[in-house]
mmCIF file of C-alpha atoms (C1' of nucleotides) in Angstrom:
data_model
loop_
_atom_site.group_PDB
_atom_site.id
_atom_site.type_symbol
_atom_site.label_atom_id
_atom_site.label_comp_id
_atom_site.label_asym_id
_atom_site.label_seq_id
_atom_site.Cartn_x
_atom_site.Cartn_y
_atom_site.Cartn_z
ATOM 1 C CA MET A 274 -5.361 -47.117 -138.439
ATOM 2 C CA LEU A 275 -7.153 -44.452 -136.440
ATOM 3 C CA GLY A 276 -4.724 -41.870 -137.766
ATOM 4 C CA HIS A 277 -5.398 -42.960 -141.328
ATOM 5 C CA GLU A 278 -9.129 -42.914 -140.739
ATOM 6 C CA LEU A 279 -9.079 -39.440 -139.192
ATOM 7 C CA ARG A 280 -7.009 -38.071 -142.049
ATOM 8 C CA GLY A 281 -9.260 -39.715 -144.595
ATOM 9 C CA GLU A 282 -6.476 -41.920 -145.936
ATOM 10 C CA PRO A 283 -7.176 -45.418 -147.231
ATOM 11 C CA PHE A 284 -5.926 -48.412 -145.251
ATOM 12 C CA SER A 285 -6.553 -52.129 -144.992
ATOM 13 C CA LYS A 286 -7.874 -53.545 -141.757
ATOM 14 C CA ARG A 287 -7.194 -57.021 -143.021
ATOM 15 C CA GLU A 288 -3.557 -56.293 -143.686
ATOM 16 C CA HIS A 289 -3.156 -54.752 -140.251
ATOM 17 C CA ASN A 290 -4.869 -57.763 -138.702
ATOM 18 C CA ARG A 291 -2.513 -60.165 -140.452
ATOM 19 C CA ARG A 292 0.546 -58.339 -139.212
ATOM 20 C CA LEU A 293 -0.794 -58.490 -135.685
ATOM 21 C CA GLN A 294 -1.434 -62.201 -136.030
ATOM 22 C CA GLU A 295 2.242 -62.721 -136.749
ATOM 23 C CA LEU A 296 3.259 -60.512 -133.856
ATOM 24 C CA LEU A 297 0.950 -62.272 -131.421
ATOM 25 C CA ASN A 298 1.951 -65.681 -132.669
ATOM 26 C CA GLY A 299 -1.177 -67.338 -133.827
ATOM 27 C CA ARG A 300 -3.998 -65.351 -132.253
ATOM 28 C CA SER A 301 -6.941 -65.676 -134.592
ATOM 29 C CA ALA A 302 -8.182 -62.888 -136.828
ATOM 30 C CA GLY A 303 -11.463 -62.881 -134.954
ATOM 31 C CA ALA A 304 -9.778 -62.450 -131.592
ATOM 32 C CA ILE A 305 -7.826 -59.487 -132.895
ATOM 33 C CA GLU A 306 -10.929 -57.934 -134.328
ATOM 34 C CA PHE A 307 -12.682 -58.337 -130.990
ATOM 35 C CA LYS A 308 -9.881 -56.475 -129.308
ATOM 36 C CA HIS A 309 -10.255 -53.637 -131.763
ATOM 37 C CA GLN A 310 -13.926 -53.459 -130.886
ATOM 38 C CA ASN A 311 -12.933 -53.240 -127.225
ATOM 39 C CA ILE A 312 -10.596 -50.410 -128.149
ATOM 40 C CA SER A 313 -13.508 -48.602 -129.806
ATOM 41 C CA ALA A 314 -15.432 -48.805 -126.547
ATOM 42 C CA VAL A 315 -12.520 -47.264 -124.631
ATOM 43 C CA LEU A 316 -12.111 -44.507 -127.215
ATOM 44 C CA ILE A 317 -15.765 -43.560 -127.036
ATOM 45 C CA GLU A 318 -15.744 -43.465 -123.269
ATOM 46 C CA GLU A 319 -12.759 -41.167 -123.451
ATOM 47 C CA GLY A 320 -14.490 -38.788 -125.820
ATOM 48 C CA PHE A 321 -12.377 -39.860 -128.774
ATOM 49 C CA PRO A 322 -13.440 -40.921 -132.276
ATOM 50 C CA TYR A 323 -13.313 -44.636 -133.037
ATOM 51 C CA ILE A 324 -12.657 -46.527 -136.241
ATOM 52 C CA ASP A 325 -15.849 -47.059 -138.163
ATOM 53 C CA GLY A 326 -16.619 -50.742 -138.545
ATOM 54 C CA TYR A 327 -15.198 -51.735 -135.200
ATOM 55 C CA LYS A 328 -18.470 -51.539 -133.359
ATOM 56 C CA PRO A 329 -17.719 -50.903 -129.669
ATOM 57 C CA ARG A 330 -17.907 -53.793 -127.200
ATOM 58 C CA ALA A 331 -17.712 -52.858 -123.570
ATOM 59 C CA ASN A 332 -16.286 -56.053 -122.055
ATOM 60 C CA TYR A 333 -12.697 -54.881 -121.906
ATOM 61 C CA GLN A 334 -10.250 -55.202 -119.048
ATOM 62 C CA ASP A 335 -8.969 -52.222 -117.058
ATOM 63 C CA ARG A 336 -5.507 -52.787 -118.399
ATOM 64 C CA LEU A 337 -6.716 -52.155 -121.940
ATOM 65 C CA ARG A 338 -8.171 -48.814 -121.004
ATOM 66 C CA THR A 339 -4.924 -47.738 -119.386
ATOM 67 C CA GLU A 340 -2.874 -48.846 -122.361
ATOM 68 C CA VAL A 341 -5.109 -47.159 -124.921
ATOM 69 C CA ILE A 342 -5.043 -43.860 -123.075
ATOM 70 C CA LEU A 343 -1.308 -44.074 -122.577
ATOM 71 C CA ARG A 344 -0.746 -44.923 -126.210
ATOM 72 C CA LEU A 345 -2.978 -42.101 -127.357
ATOM 73 C CA SER A 346 -1.421 -39.502 -125.098
ATOM 74 C CA MET A 347 1.966 -40.310 -126.606
ATOM 75 C CA ASP A 348 0.747 -40.257 -130.181
ATOM 76 C CA ALA A 349 0.847 -36.614 -131.182
ATOM 77 C CA PRO A 350 -0.004 -37.236 -134.865
ATOM 78 C CA VAL A 351 -3.219 -39.087 -134.058
ATOM 79 C CA VAL A 352 -4.295 -36.511 -131.511
ATOM 80 C CA ALA A 353 -3.544 -33.774 -134.033
ATOM 81 C CA ALA A 354 -5.561 -35.633 -136.655
ATOM 82 C CA ALA A 355 -8.503 -35.858 -134.261
ATOM 83 C CA GLU A 356 -8.180 -32.170 -133.505
ATOM 84 C CA THR A 357 -8.201 -31.318 -137.199
ATOM 85 C CA ALA A 358 -11.102 -33.644 -137.922
ATOM 86 C CA VAL A 359 -13.414 -32.255 -135.254
ATOM 87 C CA MET A 360 -12.629 -28.610 -135.987
ATOM 88 C CA ALA A 361 -12.811 -28.811 -139.759
ATOM 89 C CA VAL A 362 -15.284 -26.562 -141.500
ATOM 90 C CA ALA A 363 -18.038 -28.691 -142.989
ATOM 91 C CA SER A 364 -17.776 -28.664 -146.741
ATOM 92 C CA VAL A 365 -20.388 -29.354 -149.359
ATOM 93 C CA THR A 366 -22.113 -32.616 -148.648
ATOM 94 C CA THR A 367 -21.996 -35.460 -151.086
ATOM 95 C CA PRO A 368 -25.076 -35.608 -153.268
ATOM 96 C CA TRP A 369 -27.598 -38.343 -152.626
ATOM 97 C CA ARG A 370 -30.308 -39.911 -154.677
ATOM 98 C CA ASP A 371 -32.759 -41.923 -152.651
ATOM 99 C CA LEU A 372 -33.982 -41.551 -149.102
ATOM 100 C CA GLU A 373 -33.676 -45.298 -148.582
ATOM 101 C CA ASP A 374 -29.949 -45.038 -149.239
ATOM 102 C CA ILE A 375 -29.286 -42.715 -146.331
ATOM 103 C CA LEU A 376 -31.995 -43.614 -143.834
ATOM 104 C CA VAL A 377 -30.949 -46.544 -141.644
ATOM 105 C CA PRO A 378 -32.363 -48.127 -138.481
ATOM 106 C CA PRO A 379 -30.775 -47.030 -135.204
ATOM 107 C CA PRO A 380 -27.825 -49.215 -134.251
ATOM 108 C CA VAL A 381 -28.307 -51.403 -131.212
ATOM 109 C CA ARG A 382 -25.817 -51.315 -128.419
ATOM 110 C CA GLU A 383 -24.956 -54.648 -126.832
ATOM 111 C CA PRO A 384 -27.463 -55.342 -124.067
ATOM 112 C CA ARG A 385 -25.040 -55.360 -121.150
ATOM 113 C CA ALA A 386 -23.810 -51.893 -121.958
ATOM 114 C CA GLY A 387 -20.760 -50.804 -120.088
ATOM 115 C CA ARG A 388 -20.059 -51.885 -116.554
ATOM 116 C CA THR A 389 -23.062 -52.574 -114.425
ATOM 117 C CA TYR A 390 -21.072 -53.147 -111.274
ATOM 118 C CA GLU A 391 -18.744 -51.173 -109.060
ATOM 119 C CA ARG A 392 -15.237 -52.343 -108.459
ATOM 120 C CA ALA A 393 -14.245 -52.993 -104.879
ATOM 121 C CA VAL A 394 -11.132 -50.917 -105.412
ATOM 122 C CA PRO A 395 -11.786 -48.256 -108.025
ATOM 123 C CA VAL A 396 -9.071 -48.151 -110.629
ATOM 124 C CA PRO A 397 -7.462 -44.742 -110.798
ATOM 125 C CA ALA A 398 -8.122 -44.058 -114.444
ATOM 126 C CA PRO A 399 -5.864 -41.767 -116.386
ATOM 127 C CA ARG A 400 -7.757 -39.371 -118.583
ATOM 128 C CA LEU A 401 -7.331 -37.686 -121.879
ATOM 129 C CA GLY A 402 -7.539 -33.982 -121.235
ATOM 130 C CA ILE A 403 -9.843 -33.110 -124.072
ATOM 131 C CA ASN A 404 -13.146 -34.564 -125.133
ATOM 132 C CA TYR A 405 -12.904 -34.411 -128.905
ATOM 133 C CA LEU A 406 -16.465 -35.570 -129.457
ATOM 134 C CA GLU A 407 -17.745 -32.714 -127.349
ATOM 135 C CA ARG A 408 -15.527 -30.419 -129.340
ATOM 136 C CA GLU A 409 -17.004 -31.674 -132.577
ATOM 137 C CA ALA A 410 -20.478 -31.146 -131.145
ATOM 138 C CA ARG A 411 -19.604 -27.456 -130.782
ATOM 139 C CA ASN A 412 -18.470 -27.180 -134.392
ATOM 140 C CA ALA A 413 -21.068 -24.724 -135.632
ATOM 141 C CA SER A 414 -20.427 -25.160 -139.347
ATOM 142 C CA LEU A 415 -20.917 -28.902 -139.020
ATOM 143 C CA GLY A 416 -24.142 -28.407 -137.086
ATOM 144 C CA GLU A 417 -25.529 -26.039 -139.670
ATOM 145 C CA ALA A 418 -24.533 -28.251 -142.563
ATOM 146 C CA GLY A 419 -26.319 -31.124 -140.838
ATOM 147 C CA GLU A 420 -29.444 -29.046 -140.382
ATOM 148 C CA ARG A 421 -29.471 -28.069 -144.041
ATOM 149 C CA PHE A 422 -29.048 -31.709 -144.950
ATOM 150 C CA VAL A 423 -32.059 -32.679 -142.857
ATOM 151 C CA LEU A 424 -34.113 -29.828 -144.327
ATOM 152 C CA GLU A 425 -33.463 -31.412 -147.691
ATOM 153 C CA ILE A 426 -34.434 -34.849 -146.396
ATOM 154 C CA GLU A 427 -37.671 -33.521 -144.949
ATOM 155 C CA HIS A 428 -38.540 -31.678 -148.089
ATOM 156 C CA ARG A 429 -37.959 -34.792 -150.134
ATOM 157 C CA ARG A 430 -39.827 -37.023 -147.698
ATOM 158 C CA LEU A 431 -42.985 -34.923 -147.731
ATOM 159 C CA TRP A 432 -42.762 -34.369 -151.453
ATOM 160 C CA GLU A 433 -42.580 -38.110 -152.038
ATOM 161 C CA ALA A 434 -45.503 -38.661 -149.670
ATOM 162 C CA GLY A 435 -47.553 -36.342 -151.814
ATOM 163 C CA ALA A 436 -47.729 -33.594 -149.212
ATOM 164 C CA LYS A 437 -46.115 -30.806 -151.210
ATOM 165 C CA HIS A 438 -48.092 -28.105 -149.421
ATOM 166 C CA LEU A 439 -46.578 -29.287 -146.128
ATOM 167 C CA ALA A 440 -43.100 -29.418 -147.609
ATOM 168 C CA GLU A 441 -43.370 -25.701 -148.276
ATOM 169 C CA ARG A 442 -44.160 -25.028 -144.617
ATOM 170 C CA ILE A 443 -41.120 -26.709 -143.075
ATOM 171 C CA GLU A 444 -39.416 -24.181 -140.849
ATOM 172 C CA HIS A 445 -35.780 -24.027 -139.876
ATOM 173 C CA VAL A 446 -36.587 -22.683 -136.424
ATOM 174 C CA ALA A 447 -32.986 -22.771 -135.251
ATOM 175 C CA LYS A 448 -32.476 -19.947 -137.760
ATOM 176 C CA THR A 449 -35.803 -18.149 -137.542
ATOM 177 C CA LYS A 450 -36.422 -18.383 -133.814
ATOM 178 C CA GLY A 451 -33.019 -19.052 -132.309
ATOM 179 C CA ASP A 452 -31.636 -22.214 -130.824
ATOM 180 C CA GLY A 453 -33.312 -22.220 -127.434
ATOM 181 C CA LEU A 454 -36.396 -24.193 -128.422
ATOM 182 C CA GLY A 455 -34.960 -27.644 -127.922
ATOM 183 C CA TYR A 456 -35.326 -28.552 -131.582
ATOM 184 C CA ASP A 457 -33.967 -27.246 -134.879
ATOM 185 C CA ILE A 458 -36.608 -27.903 -137.472
ATOM 186 C CA ALA A 459 -40.395 -27.797 -137.382
ATOM 187 C CA SER A 460 -41.597 -30.270 -139.986
ATOM 188 C CA PHE A 461 -44.658 -32.433 -140.501
ATOM 189 C CA ASP A 462 -45.900 -35.948 -140.886
ATOM 190 C CA PRO A 463 -47.776 -36.557 -144.119
ATOM 191 C CA ASP A 464 -51.066 -36.372 -142.170
ATOM 192 C CA GLY A 465 -50.250 -32.816 -141.162
ATOM 193 C CA SER A 466 -49.275 -33.379 -137.547
ATOM 194 C CA GLU A 467 -46.202 -31.576 -136.343
ATOM 195 C CA ARG A 468 -42.780 -33.143 -136.212
ATOM 196 C CA LEU A 469 -40.150 -31.457 -134.048
ATOM 197 C CA ILE A 470 -36.696 -32.359 -135.222
ATOM 198 C CA GLU A 471 -33.422 -31.996 -133.393
ATOM 199 C CA VAL A 472 -30.410 -32.645 -135.599
ATOM 200 C CA LYS A 473 -27.164 -34.078 -134.233
ATOM 201 C CA THR A 474 -24.318 -34.393 -136.707
ATOM 202 C CA THR A 475 -21.040 -36.257 -136.557
ATOM 203 C CA THR A 476 -18.409 -37.128 -139.113
ATOM 204 C CA PHE A 477 -17.734 -40.375 -137.244
ATOM 205 C CA GLY A 478 -19.601 -43.644 -136.848
ATOM 206 C CA ALA A 479 -23.189 -44.333 -135.871
ATOM 207 C CA MET A 480 -22.306 -45.331 -132.315
ATOM 208 C CA THR A 481 -20.657 -41.985 -131.539
ATOM 209 C CA PRO A 482 -22.378 -40.475 -128.499
ATOM 210 C CA PHE A 483 -23.972 -37.066 -128.912
ATOM 211 C CA PHE A 484 -24.612 -34.232 -126.495
ATOM 212 C CA ALA A 485 -28.115 -33.100 -125.671
ATOM 213 C CA THR A 486 -29.108 -30.045 -123.688
ATOM 214 C CA ALA A 487 -31.465 -30.218 -120.729
ATOM 215 C CA ARG A 488 -33.965 -28.353 -122.869
ATOM 216 C CA GLU A 489 -33.799 -30.895 -125.667
ATOM 217 C CA VAL A 490 -34.330 -33.763 -123.237
ATOM 218 C CA ALA A 491 -37.253 -31.925 -121.650
ATOM 219 C CA VAL A 492 -38.981 -31.181 -124.955
ATOM 220 C CA SER A 493 -38.516 -34.763 -126.130
ATOM 221 C CA ASN A 494 -40.070 -35.916 -122.873
ATOM 222 C CA ASP A 495 -42.968 -33.437 -122.951
ATOM 223 C CA GLN A 496 -43.860 -33.990 -126.594
ATOM 224 C CA PRO A 497 -42.725 -37.546 -127.340
ATOM 225 C CA HIS A 498 -45.170 -38.015 -130.194
ATOM 226 C CA GLN A 499 -43.894 -35.000 -132.101
ATOM 227 C CA TYR A 500 -40.230 -35.252 -131.187
ATOM 228 C CA ARG A 501 -37.639 -36.860 -133.444
ATOM 229 C CA LEU A 502 -33.910 -36.854 -133.013
ATOM 230 C CA TYR A 503 -32.143 -37.168 -136.356
ATOM 231 C CA ARG A 504 -28.678 -38.597 -135.884
ATOM 232 C CA LEU A 505 -26.513 -37.795 -138.900
ATOM 233 C CA PHE A 506 -23.259 -39.734 -139.023
ATOM 234 C CA LYS A 507 -20.293 -40.351 -141.340
ATOM 235 C CA PHE A 508 -21.246 -36.925 -142.531
ATOM 236 C CA ARG A 509 -18.134 -36.093 -144.505
ATOM 237 C CA THR A 510 -17.722 -39.332 -146.397
ATOM 238 C CA GLU A 511 -20.956 -41.239 -146.649
ATOM 239 C CA PRO A 512 -23.765 -39.429 -144.853
ATOM 240 C CA LYS A 513 -26.368 -41.616 -143.182
ATOM 241 C CA VAL A 514 -29.084 -40.870 -140.693
ATOM 242 C CA PHE A 515 -31.105 -42.761 -138.128
ATOM 243 C CA VAL A 516 -34.099 -41.406 -136.278
ATOM 244 C CA LEU A 517 -34.878 -41.689 -132.573
ATOM 245 C CA PRO A 518 -38.545 -40.962 -131.940
ATOM 246 C CA GLY A 519 -39.953 -39.984 -128.570
ATOM 247 C CA SER A 520 -38.319 -39.182 -125.280
ATOM 248 C CA LEU A 521 -34.534 -39.255 -125.152
ATOM 249 C CA ARG A 522 -34.922 -40.658 -121.659
ATOM 250 C CA GLN A 523 -36.368 -43.762 -123.277
ATOM 251 C CA SER A 524 -34.167 -44.123 -126.327
ATOM 252 C CA CYS A 525 -30.807 -43.259 -124.759
ATOM 253 C CA VAL A 526 -28.699 -43.714 -121.683
ATOM 254 C CA LEU A 527 -28.141 -40.166 -120.473
ATOM 255 C CA ASP A 528 -24.951 -39.384 -118.587
ATOM 256 C CA PRO A 529 -24.792 -36.017 -116.865
ATOM 257 C CA VAL A 530 -21.699 -34.180 -118.023
ATOM 258 C CA GLN A 531 -22.383 -30.873 -116.321
ATOM 259 C CA PHE A 532 -24.071 -29.875 -113.069
ATOM 260 C CA ARG A 533 -25.519 -26.664 -111.821
ATOM 261 C CA ALA A 534 -24.044 -26.248 -108.360
ATOM 262 C CA THR A 535 -25.806 -24.102 -105.810
ATOM 263 C CA LEU A 536 -24.208 -23.554 -102.422
ATOM 264 C CA ALA A 537 -25.531 -26.056 -99.937
ATOM 265 C "C1'" DC U 70 -19.490 -59.195 -168.304
ATOM 266 C "C1'" DC U 71 -18.859 -63.194 -165.090
ATOM 267 C "C1'" DG U 72 -17.419 -66.017 -161.455
ATOM 268 C "C1'" DG U 73 -14.226 -66.419 -157.841
ATOM 269 C "C1'" DT U 74 -11.806 -64.532 -154.071
ATOM 270 C "C1'" DC U 75 -10.820 -61.440 -150.644
ATOM 271 C "C1'" DC U 76 -12.388 -57.761 -147.484
ATOM 272 C "C1'" DT U 77 -15.541 -55.721 -144.245
ATOM 273 C "C1'" DT U 78 -18.958 -55.736 -140.809
ATOM 274 C "C1'" DC U 79 -21.519 -57.650 -137.330
ATOM 275 C "C1'" DA U 80 -24.277 -61.049 -134.413
ATOM 276 C "C1'" DA U 81 -24.691 -64.517 -130.867
ATOM 277 C "C1'" DC U 82 -23.029 -67.486 -126.967
ATOM 278 C "C1'" DC U 83 -19.675 -70.081 -124.154
ATOM 279 C "C1'" DG U 84 -16.493 -71.390 -120.701
ATOM 280 C "C1'" DC U 85 -11.711 -70.652 -118.684
ATOM 281 C "C1'" DC U 86 -9.450 -68.511 -115.121
ATOM 282 C "C1'" DT U 87 -8.661 -65.322 -111.467
ATOM 283 C "C1'" DG U 88 -9.559 -62.763 -107.229
ATOM 284 C "C1'" DT U 89 -11.968 -62.946 -103.133
ATOM 285 C "C1'" DA K 36 -15.616 -72.674 -103.997
ATOM 286 C "C1'" DC K 37 -17.667 -69.516 -106.716
ATOM 287 C "C1'" DA K 38 -19.050 -65.455 -109.317
ATOM 288 C "C1'" DG K 39 -18.353 -63.104 -113.143
ATOM 289 C "C1'" DG K 40 -14.736 -60.671 -115.887
ATOM 290 C "C1'" DC K 41 -12.733 -61.384 -119.933
ATOM 291 C "C1'" DG K 42 -11.198 -63.618 -124.191
ATOM 292 C "C1'" DG K 43 -12.608 -65.815 -127.835
ATOM 293 C "C1'" DT K 44 -15.116 -68.854 -132.338
ATOM 294 C "C1'" DT K 45 -18.075 -69.369 -136.052
ATOM 295 C "C1'" DG K 46 -20.261 -67.975 -139.716
ATOM 296 C "C1'" DA K 47 -23.285 -65.125 -142.604
ATOM 297 C "C1'" DA K 48 -24.082 -61.500 -145.797
ATOM 298 C "C1'" DG K 49 -22.830 -58.162 -148.848
ATOM 299 C "C1'" DG K 50 -19.300 -55.331 -151.269
ATOM 300 C "C1'" DA K 51 -14.959 -54.604 -153.695
ATOM 301 C "C1'" DC K 52 -11.752 -56.224 -156.676
ATOM 302 C "C1'" DC K 53 -9.624 -58.943 -160.246
ATOM 303 C "C1'" DG K 54 -8.378 -61.985 -164.037
ATOM 304 C "C1'" DG K 55 -10.171 -64.085 -168.014
#
DNA sequence: CCGGTCCTTCAACCGCCTGT
DNA sequence: ACAGGCGGTTGAAGGACCGG
């Protein structure tokens, strides 16, 4: 199913579920769906896209993780499909009509997120070599397409709020001032106060983790009232966006993925 | 077009069973 | 014995699809 999803081919989850029910003699549809949600959680942790609609649930057993990674490392077509999907040049975005159609509330992760304990004997986890989500995050054409999309949203938003003069002053600072500022777009609230927008774009589901620079985290923390992170997701098929206001330290769980190492 | 049926998505909570 | 990891049920809501 993941292969189909990554290649943009249609498939039926229900049909797949039914076949599994036969194979697993009598396990319920719900149980099988749960397991697919567990698989999503593993995929995300491994830096791999997950199937939209199977919202990740972190209460999976170690064995599942091992099996998923093993399965994936042997499945060249799916890995190739992921590779293609994350590297693809972003095409023209689908047209949209109303802001309400694309603006959604941020998804909520299940409260007990991930493992909150340490195992007595750490399980030697196999790893996928490549983090495909990180790779997608470096896809410049996707990033730029996302930024243009948000420029449009902002323009529309201010226009609809009756602040046309402000709409004209929106600045795509990532273009005009470079990308070191910690945000991409300088926009406004209808009352004229500044709104600093960082855009993160993915073609995958809403729960896909994104990568933030130290600068972005710092700016969000220093100017929480102005800062907004716009998370664009399902960008290729059915673009939607949710907004995280304020400090990323508050709204996200931040995992360090890179360290600066100075000799001790 | 209408009503029925199937598909998709997601939330919330419980208790069995296993390792220590 | 006991903690808690792990597997699972139920059902709601909305969308897609289909035959009449």
